[in-house]
PDB file of C-alpha atoms in Angstrom:
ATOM      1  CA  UNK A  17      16.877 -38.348  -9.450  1.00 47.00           C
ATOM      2  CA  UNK A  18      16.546 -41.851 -10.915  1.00 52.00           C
ATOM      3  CA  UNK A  19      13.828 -40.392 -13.604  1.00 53.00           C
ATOM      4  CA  UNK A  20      16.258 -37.480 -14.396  1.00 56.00           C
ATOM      5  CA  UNK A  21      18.887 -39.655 -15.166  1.00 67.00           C
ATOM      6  CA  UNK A  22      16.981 -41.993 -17.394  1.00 66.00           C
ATOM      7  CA  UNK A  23      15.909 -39.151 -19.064  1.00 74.00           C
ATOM      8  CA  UNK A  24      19.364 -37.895 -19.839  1.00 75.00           C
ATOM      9  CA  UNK A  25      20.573 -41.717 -20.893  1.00 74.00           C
ATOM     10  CA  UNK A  26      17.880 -41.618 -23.275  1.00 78.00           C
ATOM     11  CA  UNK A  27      18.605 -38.553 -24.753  1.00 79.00           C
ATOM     12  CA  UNK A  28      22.424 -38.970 -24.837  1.00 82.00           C
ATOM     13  CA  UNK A  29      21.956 -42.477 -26.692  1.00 81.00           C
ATOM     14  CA  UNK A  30      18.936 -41.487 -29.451  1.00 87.00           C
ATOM     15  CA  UNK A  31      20.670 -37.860 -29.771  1.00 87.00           C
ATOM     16  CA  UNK A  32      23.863 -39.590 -30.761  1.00 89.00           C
ATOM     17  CA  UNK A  33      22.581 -41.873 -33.059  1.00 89.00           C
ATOM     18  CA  UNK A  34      20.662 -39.395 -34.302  1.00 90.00           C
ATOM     19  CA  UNK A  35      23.630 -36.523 -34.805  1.00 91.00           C
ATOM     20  CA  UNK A  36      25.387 -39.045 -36.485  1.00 92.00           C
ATOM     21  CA  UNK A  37      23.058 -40.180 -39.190  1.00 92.00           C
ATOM     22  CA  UNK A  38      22.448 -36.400 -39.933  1.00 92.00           C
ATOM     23  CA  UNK A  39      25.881 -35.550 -39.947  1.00 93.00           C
ATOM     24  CA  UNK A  40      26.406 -38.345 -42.953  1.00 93.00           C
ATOM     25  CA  UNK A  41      23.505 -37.265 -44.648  1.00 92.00           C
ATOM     26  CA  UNK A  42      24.559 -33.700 -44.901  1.00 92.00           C
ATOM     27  CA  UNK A  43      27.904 -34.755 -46.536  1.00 92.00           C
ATOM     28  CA  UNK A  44      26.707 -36.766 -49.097  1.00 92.00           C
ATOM     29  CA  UNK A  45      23.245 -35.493 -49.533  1.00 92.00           C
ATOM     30  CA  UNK A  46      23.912 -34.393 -53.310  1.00 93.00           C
ATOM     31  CA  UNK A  47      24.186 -38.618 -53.885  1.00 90.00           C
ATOM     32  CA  UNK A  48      21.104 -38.864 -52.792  1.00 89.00           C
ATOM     33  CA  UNK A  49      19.756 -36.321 -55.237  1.00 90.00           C
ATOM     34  CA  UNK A  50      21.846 -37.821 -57.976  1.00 89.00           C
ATOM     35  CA  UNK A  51      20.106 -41.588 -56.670  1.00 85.00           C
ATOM     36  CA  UNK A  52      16.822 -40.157 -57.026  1.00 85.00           C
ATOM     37  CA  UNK A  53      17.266 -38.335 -60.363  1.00 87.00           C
ATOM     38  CA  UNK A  54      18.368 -41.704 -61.903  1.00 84.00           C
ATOM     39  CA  UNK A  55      15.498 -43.666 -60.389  1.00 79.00           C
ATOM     40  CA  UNK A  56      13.290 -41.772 -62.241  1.00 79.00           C
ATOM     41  CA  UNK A  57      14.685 -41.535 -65.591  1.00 75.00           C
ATOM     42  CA  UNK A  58      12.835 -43.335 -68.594  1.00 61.00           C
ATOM     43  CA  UNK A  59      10.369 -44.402 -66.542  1.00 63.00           C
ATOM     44  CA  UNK A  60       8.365 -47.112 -68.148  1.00 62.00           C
ATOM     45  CA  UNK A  61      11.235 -47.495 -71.229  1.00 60.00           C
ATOM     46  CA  UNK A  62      14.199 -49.343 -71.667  1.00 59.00           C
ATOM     47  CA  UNK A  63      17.266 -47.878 -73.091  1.00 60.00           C
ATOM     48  CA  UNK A  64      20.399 -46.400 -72.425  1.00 61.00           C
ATOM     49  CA  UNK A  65      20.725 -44.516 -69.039  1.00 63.00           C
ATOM     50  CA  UNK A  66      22.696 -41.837 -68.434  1.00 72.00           C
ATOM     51  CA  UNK A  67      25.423 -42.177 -65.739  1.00 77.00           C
ATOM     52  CA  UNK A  68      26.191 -40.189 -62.459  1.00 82.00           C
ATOM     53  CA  UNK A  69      28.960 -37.786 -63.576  1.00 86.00           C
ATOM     54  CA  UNK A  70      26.652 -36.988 -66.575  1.00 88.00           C
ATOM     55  CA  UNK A  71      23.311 -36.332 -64.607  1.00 89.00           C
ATOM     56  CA  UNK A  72      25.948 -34.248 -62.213  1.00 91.00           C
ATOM     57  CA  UNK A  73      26.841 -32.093 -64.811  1.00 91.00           C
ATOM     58  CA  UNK A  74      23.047 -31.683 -66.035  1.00 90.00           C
ATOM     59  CA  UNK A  75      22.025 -30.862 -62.073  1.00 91.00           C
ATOM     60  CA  UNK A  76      24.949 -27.989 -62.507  1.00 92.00           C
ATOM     61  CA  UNK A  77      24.401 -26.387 -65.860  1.00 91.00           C
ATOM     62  CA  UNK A  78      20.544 -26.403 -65.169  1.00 91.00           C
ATOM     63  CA  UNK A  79      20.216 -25.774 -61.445  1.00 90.00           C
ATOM     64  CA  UNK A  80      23.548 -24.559 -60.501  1.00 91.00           C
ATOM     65  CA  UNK A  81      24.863 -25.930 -56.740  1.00 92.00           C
ATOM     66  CA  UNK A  82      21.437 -25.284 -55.183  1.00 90.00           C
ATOM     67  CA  UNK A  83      20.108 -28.277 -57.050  1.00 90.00           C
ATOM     68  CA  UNK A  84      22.263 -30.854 -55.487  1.00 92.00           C
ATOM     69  CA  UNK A  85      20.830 -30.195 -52.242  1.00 92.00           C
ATOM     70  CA  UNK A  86      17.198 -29.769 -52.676  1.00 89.00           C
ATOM     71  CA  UNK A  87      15.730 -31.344 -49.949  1.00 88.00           C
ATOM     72  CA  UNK A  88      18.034 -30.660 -47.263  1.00 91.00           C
ATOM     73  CA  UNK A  89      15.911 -29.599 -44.606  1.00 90.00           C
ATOM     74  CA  UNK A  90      13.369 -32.921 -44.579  1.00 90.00           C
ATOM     75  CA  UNK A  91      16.849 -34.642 -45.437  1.00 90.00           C
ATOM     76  CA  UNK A  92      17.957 -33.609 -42.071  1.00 93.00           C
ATOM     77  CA  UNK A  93      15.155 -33.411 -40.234  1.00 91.00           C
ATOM     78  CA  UNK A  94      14.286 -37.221 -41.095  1.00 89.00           C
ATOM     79  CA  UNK A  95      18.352 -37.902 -40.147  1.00 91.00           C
ATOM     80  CA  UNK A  96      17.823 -36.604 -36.462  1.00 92.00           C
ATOM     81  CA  UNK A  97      14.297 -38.438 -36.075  1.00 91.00           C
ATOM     82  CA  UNK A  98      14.383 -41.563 -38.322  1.00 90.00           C
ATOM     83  CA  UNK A  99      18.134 -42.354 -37.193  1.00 89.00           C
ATOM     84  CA  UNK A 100      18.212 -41.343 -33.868  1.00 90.00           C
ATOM     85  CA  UNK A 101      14.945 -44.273 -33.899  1.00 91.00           C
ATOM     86  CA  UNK A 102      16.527 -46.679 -35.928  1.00 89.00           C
ATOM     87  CA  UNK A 103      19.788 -46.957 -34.818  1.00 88.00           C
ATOM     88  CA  UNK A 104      18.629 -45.821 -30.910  1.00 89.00           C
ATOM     89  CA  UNK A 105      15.947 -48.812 -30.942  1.00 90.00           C
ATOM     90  CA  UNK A 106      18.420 -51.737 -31.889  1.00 90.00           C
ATOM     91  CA  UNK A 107      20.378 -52.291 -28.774  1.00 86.00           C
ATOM     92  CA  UNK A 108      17.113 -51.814 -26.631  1.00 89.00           C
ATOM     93  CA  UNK A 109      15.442 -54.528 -29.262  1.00 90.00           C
ATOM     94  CA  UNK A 110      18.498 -56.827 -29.000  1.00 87.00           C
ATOM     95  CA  UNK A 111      18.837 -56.817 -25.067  1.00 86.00           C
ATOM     96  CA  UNK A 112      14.555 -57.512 -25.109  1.00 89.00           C
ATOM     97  CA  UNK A 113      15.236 -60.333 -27.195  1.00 86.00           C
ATOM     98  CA  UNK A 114      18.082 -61.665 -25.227  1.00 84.00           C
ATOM     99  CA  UNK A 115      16.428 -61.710 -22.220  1.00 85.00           C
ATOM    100  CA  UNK A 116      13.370 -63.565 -23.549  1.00 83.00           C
ATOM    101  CA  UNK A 117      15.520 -66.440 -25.470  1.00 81.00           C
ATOM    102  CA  UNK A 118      18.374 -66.242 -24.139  1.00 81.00           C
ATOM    103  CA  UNK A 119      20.513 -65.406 -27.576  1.00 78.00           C
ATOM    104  CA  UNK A 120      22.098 -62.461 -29.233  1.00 79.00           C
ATOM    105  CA  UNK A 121      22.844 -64.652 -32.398  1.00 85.00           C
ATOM    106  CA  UNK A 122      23.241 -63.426 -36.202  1.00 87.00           C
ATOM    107  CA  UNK A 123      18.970 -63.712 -36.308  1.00 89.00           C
ATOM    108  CA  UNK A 124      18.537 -62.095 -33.264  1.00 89.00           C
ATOM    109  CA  UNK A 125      20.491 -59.215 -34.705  1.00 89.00           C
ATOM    110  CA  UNK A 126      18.461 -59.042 -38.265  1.00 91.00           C
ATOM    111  CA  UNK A 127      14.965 -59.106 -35.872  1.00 91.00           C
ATOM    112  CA  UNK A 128      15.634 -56.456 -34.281  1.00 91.00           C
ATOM    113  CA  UNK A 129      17.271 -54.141 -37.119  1.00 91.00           C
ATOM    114  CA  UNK A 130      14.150 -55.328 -39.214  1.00 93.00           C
ATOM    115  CA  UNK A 131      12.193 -54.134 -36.238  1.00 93.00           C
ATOM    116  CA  UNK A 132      13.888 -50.825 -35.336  1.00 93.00           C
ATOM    117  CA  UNK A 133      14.001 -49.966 -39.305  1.00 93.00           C
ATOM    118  CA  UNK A 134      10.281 -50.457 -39.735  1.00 94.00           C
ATOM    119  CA  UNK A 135       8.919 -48.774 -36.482  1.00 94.00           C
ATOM    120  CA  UNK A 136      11.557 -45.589 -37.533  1.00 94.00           C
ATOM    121  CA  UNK A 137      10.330 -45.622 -40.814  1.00 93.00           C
ATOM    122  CA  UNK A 138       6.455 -45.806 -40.372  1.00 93.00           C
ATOM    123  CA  UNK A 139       6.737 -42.702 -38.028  1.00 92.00           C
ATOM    124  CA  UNK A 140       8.743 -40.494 -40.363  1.00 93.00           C
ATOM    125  CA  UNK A 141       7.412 -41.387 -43.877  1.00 93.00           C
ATOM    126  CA  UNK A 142       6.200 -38.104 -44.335  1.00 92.00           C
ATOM    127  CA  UNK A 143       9.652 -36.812 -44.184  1.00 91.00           C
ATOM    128  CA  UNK A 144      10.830 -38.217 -46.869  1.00 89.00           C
ATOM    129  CA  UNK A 145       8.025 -37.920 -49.087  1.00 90.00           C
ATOM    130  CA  UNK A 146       8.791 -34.311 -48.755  1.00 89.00           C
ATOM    131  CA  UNK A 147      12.699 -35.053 -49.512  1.00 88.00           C
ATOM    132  CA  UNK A 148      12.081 -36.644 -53.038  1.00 86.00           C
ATOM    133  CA  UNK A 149       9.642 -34.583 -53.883  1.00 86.00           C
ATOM    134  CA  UNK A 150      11.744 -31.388 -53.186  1.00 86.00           C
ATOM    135  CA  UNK A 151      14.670 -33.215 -54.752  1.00 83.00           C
ATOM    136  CA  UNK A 152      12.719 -33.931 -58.216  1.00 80.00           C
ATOM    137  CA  UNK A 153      11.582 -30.160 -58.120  1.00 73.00           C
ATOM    138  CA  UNK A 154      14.421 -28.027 -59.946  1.00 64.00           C
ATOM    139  CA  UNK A 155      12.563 -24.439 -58.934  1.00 64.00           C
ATOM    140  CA  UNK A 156      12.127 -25.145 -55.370  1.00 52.00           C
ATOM    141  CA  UNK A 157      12.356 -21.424 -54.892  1.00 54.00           C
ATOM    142  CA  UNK A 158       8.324 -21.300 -55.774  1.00 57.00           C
ATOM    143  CA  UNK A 159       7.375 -23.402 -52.691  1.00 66.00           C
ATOM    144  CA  UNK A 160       9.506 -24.968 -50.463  1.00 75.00           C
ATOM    145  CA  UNK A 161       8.972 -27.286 -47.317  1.00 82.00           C
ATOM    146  CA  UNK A 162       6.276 -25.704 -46.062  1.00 85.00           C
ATOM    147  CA  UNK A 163       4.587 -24.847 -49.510  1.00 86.00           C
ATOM    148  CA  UNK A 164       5.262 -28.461 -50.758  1.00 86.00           C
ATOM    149  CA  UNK A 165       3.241 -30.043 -47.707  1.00 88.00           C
ATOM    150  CA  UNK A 166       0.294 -27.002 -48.723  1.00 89.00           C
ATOM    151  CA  UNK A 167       0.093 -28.957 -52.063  1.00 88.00           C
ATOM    152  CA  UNK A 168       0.457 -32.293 -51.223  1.00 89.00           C
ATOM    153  CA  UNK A 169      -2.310 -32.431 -48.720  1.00 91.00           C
ATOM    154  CA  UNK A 170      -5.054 -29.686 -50.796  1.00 91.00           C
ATOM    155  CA  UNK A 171      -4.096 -32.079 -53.934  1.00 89.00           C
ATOM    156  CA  UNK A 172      -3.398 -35.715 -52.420  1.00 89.00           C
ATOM    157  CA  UNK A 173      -4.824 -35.416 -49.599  1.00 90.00           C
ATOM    158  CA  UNK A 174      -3.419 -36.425 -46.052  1.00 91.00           C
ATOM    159  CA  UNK A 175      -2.461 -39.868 -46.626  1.00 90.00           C
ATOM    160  CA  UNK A 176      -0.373 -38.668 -49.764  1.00 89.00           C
ATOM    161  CA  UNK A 177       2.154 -38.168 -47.380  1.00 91.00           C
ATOM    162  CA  UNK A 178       2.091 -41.941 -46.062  1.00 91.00           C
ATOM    163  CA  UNK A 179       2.739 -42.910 -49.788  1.00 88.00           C
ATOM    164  CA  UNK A 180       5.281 -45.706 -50.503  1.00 86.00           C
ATOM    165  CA  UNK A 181       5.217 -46.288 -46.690  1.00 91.00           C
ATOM    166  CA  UNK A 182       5.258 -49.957 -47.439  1.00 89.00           C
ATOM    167  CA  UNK A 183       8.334 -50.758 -49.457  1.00 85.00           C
ATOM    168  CA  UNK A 184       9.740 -47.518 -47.613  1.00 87.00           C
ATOM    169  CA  UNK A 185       9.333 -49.937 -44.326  1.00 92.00           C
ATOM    170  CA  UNK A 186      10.580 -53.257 -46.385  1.00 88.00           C
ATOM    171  CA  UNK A 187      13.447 -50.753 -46.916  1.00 85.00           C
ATOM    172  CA  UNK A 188      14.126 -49.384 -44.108  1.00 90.00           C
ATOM    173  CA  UNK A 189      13.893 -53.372 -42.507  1.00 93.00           C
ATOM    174  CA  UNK A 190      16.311 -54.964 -44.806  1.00 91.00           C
ATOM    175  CA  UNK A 191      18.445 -51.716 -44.625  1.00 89.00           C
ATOM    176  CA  UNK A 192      18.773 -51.325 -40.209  1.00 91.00           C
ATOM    177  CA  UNK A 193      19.350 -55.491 -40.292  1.00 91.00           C
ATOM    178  CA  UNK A 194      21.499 -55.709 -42.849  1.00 91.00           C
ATOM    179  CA  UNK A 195      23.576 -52.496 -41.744  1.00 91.00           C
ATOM    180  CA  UNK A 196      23.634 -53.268 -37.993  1.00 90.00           C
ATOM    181  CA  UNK A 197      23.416 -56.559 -38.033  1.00 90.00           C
ATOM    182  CA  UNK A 198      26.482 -57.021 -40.375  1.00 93.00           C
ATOM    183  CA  UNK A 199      28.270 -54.421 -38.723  1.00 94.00           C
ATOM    184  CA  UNK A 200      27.922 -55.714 -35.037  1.00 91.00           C
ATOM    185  CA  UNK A 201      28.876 -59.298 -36.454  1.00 92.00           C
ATOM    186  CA  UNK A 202      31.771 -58.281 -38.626  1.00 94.00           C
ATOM    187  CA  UNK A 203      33.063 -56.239 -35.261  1.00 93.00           C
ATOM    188  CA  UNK A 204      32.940 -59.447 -33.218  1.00 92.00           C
ATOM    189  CA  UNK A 205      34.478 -61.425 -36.020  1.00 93.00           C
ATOM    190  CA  UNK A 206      37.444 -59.394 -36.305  1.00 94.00           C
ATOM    191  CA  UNK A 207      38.006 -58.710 -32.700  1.00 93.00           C
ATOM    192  CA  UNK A 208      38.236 -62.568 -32.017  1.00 92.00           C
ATOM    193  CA  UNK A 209      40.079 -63.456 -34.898  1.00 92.00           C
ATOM    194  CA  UNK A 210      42.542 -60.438 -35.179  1.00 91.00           C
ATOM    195  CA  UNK A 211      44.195 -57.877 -32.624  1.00 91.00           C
ATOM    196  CA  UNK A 212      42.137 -55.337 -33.822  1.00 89.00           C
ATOM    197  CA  UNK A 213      40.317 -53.568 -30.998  1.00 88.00           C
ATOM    198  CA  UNK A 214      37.628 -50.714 -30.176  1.00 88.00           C
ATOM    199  CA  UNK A 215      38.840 -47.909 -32.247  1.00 89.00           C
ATOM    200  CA  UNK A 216      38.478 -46.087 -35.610  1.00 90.00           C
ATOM    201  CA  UNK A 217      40.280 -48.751 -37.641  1.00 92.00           C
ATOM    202  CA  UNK A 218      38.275 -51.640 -36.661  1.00 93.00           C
ATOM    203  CA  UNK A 219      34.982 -49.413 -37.270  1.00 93.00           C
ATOM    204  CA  UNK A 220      36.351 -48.301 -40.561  1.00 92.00           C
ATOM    205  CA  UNK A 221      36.392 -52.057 -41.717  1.00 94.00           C
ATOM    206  CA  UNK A 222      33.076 -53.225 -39.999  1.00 94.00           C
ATOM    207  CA  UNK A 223      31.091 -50.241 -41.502  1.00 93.00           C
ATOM    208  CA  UNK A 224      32.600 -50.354 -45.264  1.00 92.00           C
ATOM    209  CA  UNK A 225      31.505 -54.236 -45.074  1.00 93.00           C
ATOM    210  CA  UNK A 226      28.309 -53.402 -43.631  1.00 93.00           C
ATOM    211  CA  UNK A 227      27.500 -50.496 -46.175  1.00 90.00           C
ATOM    212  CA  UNK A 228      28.487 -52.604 -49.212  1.00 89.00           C
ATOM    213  CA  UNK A 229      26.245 -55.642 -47.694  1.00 91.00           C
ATOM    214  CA  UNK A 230      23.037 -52.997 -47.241  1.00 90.00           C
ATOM    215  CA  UNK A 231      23.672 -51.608 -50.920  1.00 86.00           C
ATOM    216  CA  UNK A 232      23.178 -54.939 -52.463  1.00 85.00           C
ATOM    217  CA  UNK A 233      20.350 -55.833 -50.575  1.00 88.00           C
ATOM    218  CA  UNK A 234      18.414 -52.716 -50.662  1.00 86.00           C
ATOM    219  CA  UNK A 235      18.966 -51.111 -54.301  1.00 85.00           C
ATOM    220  CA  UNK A 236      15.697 -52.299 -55.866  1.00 87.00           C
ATOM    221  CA  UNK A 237      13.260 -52.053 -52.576  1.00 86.00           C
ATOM    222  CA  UNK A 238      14.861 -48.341 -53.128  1.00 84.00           C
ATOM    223  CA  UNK A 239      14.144 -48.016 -56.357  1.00 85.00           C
ATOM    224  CA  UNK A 240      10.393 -48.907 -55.926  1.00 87.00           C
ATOM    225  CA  UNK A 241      10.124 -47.043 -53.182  1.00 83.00           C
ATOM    226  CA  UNK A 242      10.766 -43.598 -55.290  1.00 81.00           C
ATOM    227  CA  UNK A 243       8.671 -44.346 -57.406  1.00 84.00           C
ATOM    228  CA  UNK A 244       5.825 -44.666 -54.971  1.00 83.00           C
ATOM    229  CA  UNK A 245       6.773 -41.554 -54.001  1.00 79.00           C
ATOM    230  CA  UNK A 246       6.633 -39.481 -56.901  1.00 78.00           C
ATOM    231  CA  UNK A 247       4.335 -41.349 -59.127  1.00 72.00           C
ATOM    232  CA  UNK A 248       1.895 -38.143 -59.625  1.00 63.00           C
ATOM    233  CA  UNK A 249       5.044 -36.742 -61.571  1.00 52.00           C
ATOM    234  CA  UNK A 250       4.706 -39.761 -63.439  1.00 52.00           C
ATOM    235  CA  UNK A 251       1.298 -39.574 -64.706  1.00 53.00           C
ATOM    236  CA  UNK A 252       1.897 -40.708 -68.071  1.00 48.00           C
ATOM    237  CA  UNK A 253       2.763 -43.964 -66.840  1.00 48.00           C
ATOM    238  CA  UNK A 254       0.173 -44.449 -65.052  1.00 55.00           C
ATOM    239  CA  UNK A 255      -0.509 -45.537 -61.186  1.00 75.00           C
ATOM    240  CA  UNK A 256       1.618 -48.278 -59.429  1.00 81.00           C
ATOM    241  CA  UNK A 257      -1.457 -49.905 -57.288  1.00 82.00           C
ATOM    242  CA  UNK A 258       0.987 -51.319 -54.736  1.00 85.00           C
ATOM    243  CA  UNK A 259       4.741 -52.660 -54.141  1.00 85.00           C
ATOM    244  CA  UNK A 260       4.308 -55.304 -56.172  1.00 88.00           C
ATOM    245  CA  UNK A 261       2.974 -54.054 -58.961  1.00 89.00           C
ATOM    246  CA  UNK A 262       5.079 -51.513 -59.093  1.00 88.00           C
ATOM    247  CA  UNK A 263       8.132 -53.729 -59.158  1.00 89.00           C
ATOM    248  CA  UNK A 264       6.492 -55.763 -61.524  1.00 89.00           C
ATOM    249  CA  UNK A 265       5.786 -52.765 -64.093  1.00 87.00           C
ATOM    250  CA  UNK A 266       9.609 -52.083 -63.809  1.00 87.00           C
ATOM    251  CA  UNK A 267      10.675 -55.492 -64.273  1.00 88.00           C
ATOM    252  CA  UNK A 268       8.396 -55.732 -67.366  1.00 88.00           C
ATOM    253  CA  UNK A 269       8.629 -52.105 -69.073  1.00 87.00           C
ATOM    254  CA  UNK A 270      12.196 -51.693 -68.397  1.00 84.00           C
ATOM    255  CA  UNK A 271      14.017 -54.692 -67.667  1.00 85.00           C
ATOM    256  CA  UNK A 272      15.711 -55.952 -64.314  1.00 83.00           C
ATOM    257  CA  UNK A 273      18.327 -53.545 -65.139  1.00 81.00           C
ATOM    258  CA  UNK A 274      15.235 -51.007 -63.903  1.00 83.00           C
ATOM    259  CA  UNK A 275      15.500 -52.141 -60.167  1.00 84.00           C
ATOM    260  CA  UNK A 276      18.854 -51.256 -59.972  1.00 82.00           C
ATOM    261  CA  UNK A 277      18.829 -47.805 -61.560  1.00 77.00           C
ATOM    262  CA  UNK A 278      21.147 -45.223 -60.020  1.00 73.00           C
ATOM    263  CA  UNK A 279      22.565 -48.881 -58.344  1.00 74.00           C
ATOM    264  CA  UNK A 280      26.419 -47.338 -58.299  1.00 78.00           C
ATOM    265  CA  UNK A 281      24.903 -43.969 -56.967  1.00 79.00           C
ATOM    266  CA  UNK A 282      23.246 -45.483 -54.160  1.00 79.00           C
ATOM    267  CA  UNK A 283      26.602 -47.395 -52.958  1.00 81.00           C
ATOM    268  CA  UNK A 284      28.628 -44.379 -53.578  1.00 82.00           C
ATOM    269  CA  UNK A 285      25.946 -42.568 -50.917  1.00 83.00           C
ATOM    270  CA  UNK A 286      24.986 -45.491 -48.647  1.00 85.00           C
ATOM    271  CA  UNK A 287      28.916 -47.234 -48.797  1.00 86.00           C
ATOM    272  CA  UNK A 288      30.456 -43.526 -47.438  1.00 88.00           C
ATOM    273  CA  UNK A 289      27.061 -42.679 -45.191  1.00 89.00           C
ATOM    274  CA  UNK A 290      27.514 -45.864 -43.319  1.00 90.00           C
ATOM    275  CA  UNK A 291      30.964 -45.696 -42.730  1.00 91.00           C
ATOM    276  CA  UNK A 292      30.809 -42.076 -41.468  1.00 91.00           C
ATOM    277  CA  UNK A 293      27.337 -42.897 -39.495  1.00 92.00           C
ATOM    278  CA  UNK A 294      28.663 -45.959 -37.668  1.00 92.00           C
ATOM    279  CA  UNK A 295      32.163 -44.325 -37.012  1.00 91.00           C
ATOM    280  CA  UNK A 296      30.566 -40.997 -35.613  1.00 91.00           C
ATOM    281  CA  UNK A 297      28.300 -42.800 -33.592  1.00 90.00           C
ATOM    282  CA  UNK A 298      30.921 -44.783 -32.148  1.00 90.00           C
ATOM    283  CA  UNK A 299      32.432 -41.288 -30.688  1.00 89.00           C
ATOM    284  CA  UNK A 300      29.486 -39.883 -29.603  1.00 89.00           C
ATOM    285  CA  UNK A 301      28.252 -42.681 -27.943  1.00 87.00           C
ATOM    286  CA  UNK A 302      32.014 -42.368 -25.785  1.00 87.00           C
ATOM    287  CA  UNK A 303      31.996 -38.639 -25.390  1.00 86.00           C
ATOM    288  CA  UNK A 304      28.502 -39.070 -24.068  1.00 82.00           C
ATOM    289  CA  UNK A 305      29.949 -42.334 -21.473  1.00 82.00           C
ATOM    290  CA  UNK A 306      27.934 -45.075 -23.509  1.00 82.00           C
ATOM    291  CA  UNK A 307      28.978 -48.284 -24.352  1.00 81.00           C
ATOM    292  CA  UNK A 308      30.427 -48.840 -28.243  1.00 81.00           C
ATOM    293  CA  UNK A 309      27.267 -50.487 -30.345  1.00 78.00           C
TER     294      UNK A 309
END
């Protein structure tokens, strides 16, 4: 009886997490297109870049609709998993830490974000390999998911789909801290220093503060990331050998303006996704008798 319970506590708190995040990326999934199309333009130049509404209007006159959500299914599929880890791992992480020192200060909050992130991340790389791949591809009609991983593997090979695992971990690290860990402090800030209590106003303002804190922070890890990614569609640049390098080549070739390309996009995406993440989490977790994070 004691098993089956645990079992359904474990389900009910990663499952909730987990709707949540994939719930948020379904609404603003055609950002993340948008963020990914902008990463990638003049890569290895400088020069003017084109902004969101006009890359928009390109997706629509080229693609039609279909091509702001190209890579919806890994999208959501890495949502459910990825999310349901990240944000499911952080309170178990926390009360771990707590109980070994004796603290549940701003630190102990980034550590185990960091933590939760990178584990999350390292698990379901391959995921979103297939996302940005799909969303680079404007006739995904010829393959799709399952003809995408065919190719990857017979022409990359297995590991192609562990590529930019690294600063996708780096990401995912300084993303889950800075995201959680603001969050949970700005909540505990304002509920000792207002009247604000448990409830969707006081998680409206903790997760707008924490998305616009996580945008800041993880724009050019982003950025480098991608291009990992998708460097084989890059092949007249050349290979980036590693993280570094790659940042490096961007920083050089096209400026530091380069490592926040498709900056605005991402905050448009991450700024909303948060908020409606953190606030639908907050009612699942209560329909499903769990504490608030």
């Amino acid at each position: 009886m004691e098993g089956h319970s645990l079992i359904s506590l474990c389900v009910n708190h990663f499952g909730s997490n987990g709707a949540a995040v994939a719930i948020a990326t379904a609404c603003t999934h055609p950002l993340d297109v948008l963020k990914v199309r902008l990463q990638m333009e003049l890569v290895g130049q400088s020069g003017p870049l084109s902004g969101m509404g006009q890359t928009f209007l390109k997706i629509l006159k080229n693609e039609g609709p279909k091509g702001l959500y190209l890579g919806l299914t890994p999208a959501l599929t890495r949502s459910v998993l990825y999310g349901g880890l990240r944000l499911g791992l952080y309170e178990p992480t926390k009360y771990a830490t707590n109980l070994a020192f004796g603290s549940t200060n701003i630190f102990v909050k980034i550590a185990s974000g960091a933590f939760s992130g990178a584990l999350a991340t390292a698990l379901t790389n391959p995921t979103e390999v297939l996302k940005v791949r799909l969303q680079m591809n404007a006739n995904p009609g010829n393959r799709g998911v399952i003809g995408e991983i065919r190719k990857i593997i017979s022409e990359e090979g297995t590991r192609a789909l562990w590529k930019g695992v690294g600063p996708g971990m780096a990401r995912a690290s300084a993303l889950t801290a800075s995201q959680l860990a603001t969050y949970d402090e700005t909540k505990q800030c304002l509920t000792r220093r207002t009247n604000l209590e448990e409830g969707i106003y006081l998680h409206l303002i903790s997760s707008t503060v924490a998305g616009g804190v996580s945008t800041l922070i993880t724009a050019p890890i982003d950025t480098i990331k991608t291009r990992l990614m998708l460097q084989r569609e890059s092949d007249s640049v050349g290979s980036y050998r590693n993280a570094f390098h790659c940042a490096h080549q961007i920083f050089r070739t096209e400026g530091p303006r380069g490592l926040y390309k498709g900056g605005f996009t991402v905050f448009a995406r991450l700024g909303p996704q948060t908020t409606i993440t953190f606030i639908l989490c907050e009612k699942l977790r209560k329909l499903a008798g769990l504490s608030a994070i």
